[in-house]
Amino acid sequence: MAGLLTNPTDDDIIKYIDKKENFHIEGGSQKENTGKVERLLESKGYSVRIKTKGREATLLVPPLWVLNATLQIGHTLVTWDPDWVIYKNVFGSKIEVKYFGKVS
């Protein structure tokens, strides 16, 4: 089960990163939390992909589907095989951080 952090410090986040455990962050700005986690992960040498949950639903809107499909495929290729994925939600401030790298 993933840990839940509310308005965490860098040290709180690093504890989960070092243990390679999934976690959620609530409270504060989603943009700031995403940037903080991304910075901390990259400082540890990990690769990161940031995704927005529910974004695939925009593929159902015909005028947008070609642009969105192209951007999503491009983003996936650029961030191929990440160690960690940060999932943002369309609404609210919650982010989910999941480890996909190799467990040593």
JSON list of C-alpha atoms in Angstrom, two decimals:
[
{"chain": "A", "resi": 1, "resn": "MET", "atom": "CA", "xyz": [0.00, 0.00, 0.00]},
{"chain": "A", "resi": 2, "resn": "ALA", "atom": "CA", "xyz": [1.29, 3.43, -0.93]},
{"chain": "A", "resi": 3, "resn": "GLY", "atom": "CA", "xyz": [2.12, 5.93, 1.79]},
{"chain": "A", "resi": 4, "resn": "LEU", "atom": "CA", "xyz": [0.14, 9.15, 2.08]},
{"chain": "A", "resi": 5, "resn": "LEU", "atom": "CA", "xyz": [2.07, 12.35, 2.69]},
{"chain": "A", "resi": 6, "resn": "THR", "atom": "CA", "xyz": [0.38, 15.66, 3.49]},
{"chain": "A", "resi": 7, "resn": "ASN", "atom": "CA", "xyz": [2.45, 18.78, 2.80]},
{"chain": "A", "resi": 8, "resn": "PRO", "atom": "CA", "xyz": [5.70, 16.76, 3.03]},
{"chain": "A", "resi": 9, "resn": "THR", "atom": "CA", "xyz": [9.22, 18.07, 3.44]},
{"chain": "A", "resi": 10, "resn": "ASP", "atom": "CA", "xyz": [12.01, 17.01, 1.08]},
{"chain": "A", "resi": 11, "resn": "ASP", "atom": "CA", "xyz": [13.24, 14.59, 3.75]},
{"chain": "A", "resi": 12, "resn": "ASP", "atom": "CA", "xyz": [9.81, 12.93, 3.99]},
{"chain": "A", "resi": 13, "resn": "ILE", "atom": "CA", "xyz": [9.78, 12.36, 0.23]},
{"chain": "A", "resi": 14, "resn": "ILE", "atom": "CA", "xyz": [13.38, 11.13, 0.12]},
{"chain": "A", "resi": 15, "resn": "LYS", "atom": "CA", "xyz": [12.56, 8.42, 2.68]},
{"chain": "A", "resi": 16, "resn": "TYR", "atom": "CA", "xyz": [10.08, 6.89, 0.23]},
{"chain": "A", "resi": 17, "resn": "ILE", "atom": "CA", "xyz": [12.41, 7.37, -2.72]},
{"chain": "A", "resi": 18, "resn": "ASP", "atom": "CA", "xyz": [15.30, 5.64, -0.94]},
{"chain": "A", "resi": 19, "resn": "LYS", "atom": "CA", "xyz": [13.04, 2.68, -0.05]},
{"chain": "A", "resi": 20, "resn": "LYS", "atom": "CA", "xyz": [11.62, 2.66, -3.63]},
{"chain": "A", "resi": 21, "resn": "GLU", "atom": "CA", "xyz": [8.10, 2.75, -2.24]},
{"chain": "A", "resi": 22, "resn": "ASN", "atom": "CA", "xyz": [5.04, 4.21, -3.95]},
{"chain": "A", "resi": 23, "resn": "PHE", "atom": "CA", "xyz": [3.47, 7.24, -2.29]},
{"chain": "A", "resi": 24, "resn": "HIS", "atom": "CA", "xyz": [0.76, 9.88, -2.65]},
{"chain": "A", "resi": 25, "resn": "ILE", "atom": "CA", "xyz": [1.02, 13.58, -1.84]},
{"chain": "A", "resi": 26, "resn": "GLU", "atom": "CA", "xyz": [-1.97, 15.71, -0.86]},
{"chain": "A", "resi": 27, "resn": "GLY", "atom": "CA", "xyz": [-2.15, 19.35, 0.10]},
{"chain": "A", "resi": 28, "resn": "GLY", "atom": "CA", "xyz": [-0.40, 22.32, -1.38]},
{"chain": "A", "resi": 29, "resn": "SER", "atom": "CA", "xyz": [-0.01, 23.10, -5.04]},
{"chain": "A", "resi": 30, "resn": "GLN", "atom": "CA", "xyz": [-0.05, 20.13, -7.42]},
{"chain": "A", "resi": 31, "resn": "LYS", "atom": "CA", "xyz": [2.40, 21.93, -9.70]},
{"chain": "A", "resi": 32, "resn": "GLU", "atom": "CA", "xyz": [4.84, 22.64, -6.86]},
{"chain": "A", "resi": 33, "resn": "ASN", "atom": "CA", "xyz": [4.57, 19.10, -5.47]},
{"chain": "A", "resi": 34, "resn": "THR", "atom": "CA", "xyz": [5.15, 17.59, -8.91]},
{"chain": "A", "resi": 35, "resn": "GLY", "atom": "CA", "xyz": [8.20, 19.82, -9.46]},
{"chain": "A", "resi": 36, "resn": "LYS", "atom": "CA", "xyz": [9.60, 19.01, -6.03]},
{"chain": "A", "resi": 37, "resn": "VAL", "atom": "CA", "xyz": [9.26, 15.25, -6.49]},
{"chain": "A", "resi": 38, "resn": "GLU", "atom": "CA", "xyz": [10.69, 15.41, -10.02]},
{"chain": "A", "resi": 39, "resn": "ARG", "atom": "CA", "xyz": [13.69, 17.43, -8.79]},
{"chain": "A", "resi": 40, "resn": "LEU", "atom": "CA", "xyz": [14.34, 15.03, -5.91]},
{"chain": "A", "resi": 41, "resn": "LEU", "atom": "CA", "xyz": [14.09, 11.96, -8.14]},
{"chain": "A", "resi": 42, "resn": "GLU", "atom": "CA", "xyz": [16.41, 13.41, -10.79]},
{"chain": "A", "resi": 43, "resn": "SER", "atom": "CA", "xyz": [18.92, 14.45, -8.10]},
{"chain": "A", "resi": 44, "resn": "LYS", "atom": "CA", "xyz": [19.10, 10.74, -7.18]},
{"chain": "A", "resi": 45, "resn": "GLY", "atom": "CA", "xyz": [19.76, 9.80, -10.83]},
{"chain": "A", "resi": 46, "resn": "TYR", "atom": "CA", "xyz": [16.31, 8.38, -11.60]},
{"chain": "A", "resi": 47, "resn": "SER", "atom": "CA", "xyz": [14.39, 8.90, -14.84]},
{"chain": "A", "resi": 48, "resn": "VAL", "atom": "CA", "xyz": [10.88, 10.32, -14.44]},
{"chain": "A", "resi": 49, "resn": "ARG", "atom": "CA", "xyz": [7.68, 10.46, -16.50]},
{"chain": "A", "resi": 50, "resn": "ILE", "atom": "CA", "xyz": [4.84, 12.81, -15.56]},
{"chain": "A", "resi": 51, "resn": "LYS", "atom": "CA", "xyz": [1.35, 11.80, -16.67]},
{"chain": "A", "resi": 52, "resn": "THR", "atom": "CA", "xyz": [-2.07, 13.35, -16.19]},
{"chain": "A", "resi": 53, "resn": "LYS", "atom": "CA", "xyz": [-4.75, 10.82, -15.25]},
{"chain": "A", "resi": 54, "resn": "GLY", "atom": "CA", "xyz": [-7.76, 10.93, -17.52]},
{"chain": "A", "resi": 55, "resn": "ARG", "atom": "CA", "xyz": [-5.94, 12.71, -20.31]},
{"chain": "A", "resi": 56, "resn": "GLU", "atom": "CA", "xyz": [-6.74, 9.88, -22.70]},
{"chain": "A", "resi": 57, "resn": "ALA", "atom": "CA", "xyz": [-10.40, 10.96, -22.60]},
{"chain": "A", "resi": 58, "resn": "THR", "atom": "CA", "xyz": [-9.47, 13.93, -24.82]},
{"chain": "A", "resi": 59, "resn": "LEU", "atom": "CA", "xyz": [-8.86, 11.39, -27.59]},
{"chain": "A", "resi": 60, "resn": "LEU", "atom": "CA", "xyz": [-12.66, 11.08, -27.83]},
{"chain": "A", "resi": 61, "resn": "VAL", "atom": "CA", "xyz": [-12.98, 14.67, -29.07]},
{"chain": "A", "resi": 62, "resn": "PRO", "atom": "CA", "xyz": [-12.44, 14.48, -32.86]},
{"chain": "A", "resi": 63, "resn": "PRO", "atom": "CA", "xyz": [-10.83, 17.91, -33.38]},
{"chain": "A", "resi": 64, "resn": "LEU", "atom": "CA", "xyz": [-8.28, 17.20, -30.66]},
{"chain": "A", "resi": 65, "resn": "TRP", "atom": "CA", "xyz": [-7.51, 13.51, -31.07]},
{"chain": "A", "resi": 66, "resn": "VAL", "atom": "CA", "xyz": [-4.76, 13.82, -33.70]},
{"chain": "A", "resi": 67, "resn": "LEU", "atom": "CA", "xyz": [-2.87, 16.49, -31.76]},
{"chain": "A", "resi": 68, "resn": "ASN", "atom": "CA", "xyz": [-3.31, 14.75, -28.41]},
{"chain": "A", "resi": 69, "resn": "ALA", "atom": "CA", "xyz": [-2.43, 11.31, -29.77]},
{"chain": "A", "resi": 70, "resn": "THR", "atom": "CA", "xyz": [0.73, 12.72, -31.37]},
{"chain": "A", "resi": 71, "resn": "LEU", "atom": "CA", "xyz": [1.75, 14.52, -28.18]},
{"chain": "A", "resi": 72, "resn": "GLN", "atom": "CA", "xyz": [1.06, 11.48, -25.97]},
{"chain": "A", "resi": 73, "resn": "ILE", "atom": "CA", "xyz": [3.03, 9.15, -28.24]},
{"chain": "A", "resi": 74, "resn": "GLY", "atom": "CA", "xyz": [5.90, 11.64, -28.43]},
{"chain": "A", "resi": 75, "resn": "HIS", "atom": "CA", "xyz": [5.95, 12.05, -24.65]},
{"chain": "A", "resi": 76, "resn": "THR", "atom": "CA", "xyz": [5.97, 8.29, -24.16]},
{"chain": "A", "resi": 77, "resn": "LEU", "atom": "CA", "xyz": [8.91, 7.87, -26.55]},
{"chain": "A", "resi": 78, "resn": "VAL", "atom": "CA", "xyz": [10.92, 10.69, -24.99]},
{"chain": "A", "resi": 79, "resn": "THR", "atom": "CA", "xyz": [10.42, 9.29, -21.49]},
{"chain": "A", "resi": 80, "resn": "TRP", "atom": "CA", "xyz": [10.78, 5.63, -22.45]},
{"chain": "A", "resi": 81, "resn": "ASP", "atom": "CA", "xyz": [11.15, 3.13, -19.59]},
{"chain": "A", "resi": 82, "resn": "PRO", "atom": "CA", "xyz": [11.18, 5.54, -16.63]},
{"chain": "A", "resi": 83, "resn": "ASP", "atom": "CA", "xyz": [12.20, 4.51, -13.13]},
{"chain": "A", "resi": 84, "resn": "TRP", "atom": "CA", "xyz": [9.37, 6.54, -11.57]},
{"chain": "A", "resi": 85, "resn": "VAL", "atom": "CA", "xyz": [6.04, 7.87, -12.84]},
{"chain": "A", "resi": 86, "resn": "ILE", "atom": "CA", "xyz": [4.27, 10.86, -11.29]},
{"chain": "A", "resi": 87, "resn": "TYR", "atom": "CA", "xyz": [0.51, 10.82, -11.89]},
{"chain": "A", "resi": 88, "resn": "LYS", "atom": "CA", "xyz": [-1.30, 14.14, -11.63]},
{"chain": "A", "resi": 89, "resn": "ASN", "atom": "CA", "xyz": [-5.07, 14.36, -11.38]},
{"chain": "A", "resi": 90, "resn": "VAL", "atom": "CA", "xyz": [-7.09, 16.73, -13.54]},
{"chain": "A", "resi": 91, "resn": "PHE", "atom": "CA", "xyz": [-8.88, 18.09, -10.48]},
{"chain": "A", "resi": 92, "resn": "GLY", "atom": "CA", "xyz": [-7.54, 18.60, -6.98]},
{"chain": "A", "resi": 93, "resn": "SER", "atom": "CA", "xyz": [-4.01, 18.70, -5.65]},
{"chain": "A", "resi": 94, "resn": "LYS", "atom": "CA", "xyz": [-3.26, 15.00, -5.21]},
{"chain": "A", "resi": 95, "resn": "ILE", "atom": "CA", "xyz": [-0.34, 13.34, -7.02]},
{"chain": "A", "resi": 96, "resn": "GLU", "atom": "CA", "xyz": [0.62, 9.67, -7.05]},
{"chain": "A", "resi": 97, "resn": "VAL", "atom": "CA", "xyz": [4.25, 8.58, -7.38]},
{"chain": "A", "resi": 98, "resn": "LYS", "atom": "CA", "xyz": [4.97, 5.00, -8.45]},
{"chain": "A", "resi": 99, "resn": "TYR", "atom": "CA", "xyz": [8.26, 3.14, -8.78]},
{"chain": "A", "resi": 100, "resn": "PHE", "atom": "CA", "xyz": [8.75, 1.08, -11.97]},
{"chain": "A", "resi": 101, "resn": "GLY", "atom": "CA", "xyz": [12.52, 0.55, -11.87]},
{"chain": "A", "resi": 102, "resn": "LYS", "atom": "CA", "xyz": [14.40, -2.57, -10.98]},
{"chain": "A", "resi": 103, "resn": "VAL", "atom": "CA", "xyz": [14.28, -3.68, -7.38]},
{"chain": "A", "resi": 104, "resn": "SER", "atom": "CA", "xyz": [17.77, -4.58, -6.24]}
]
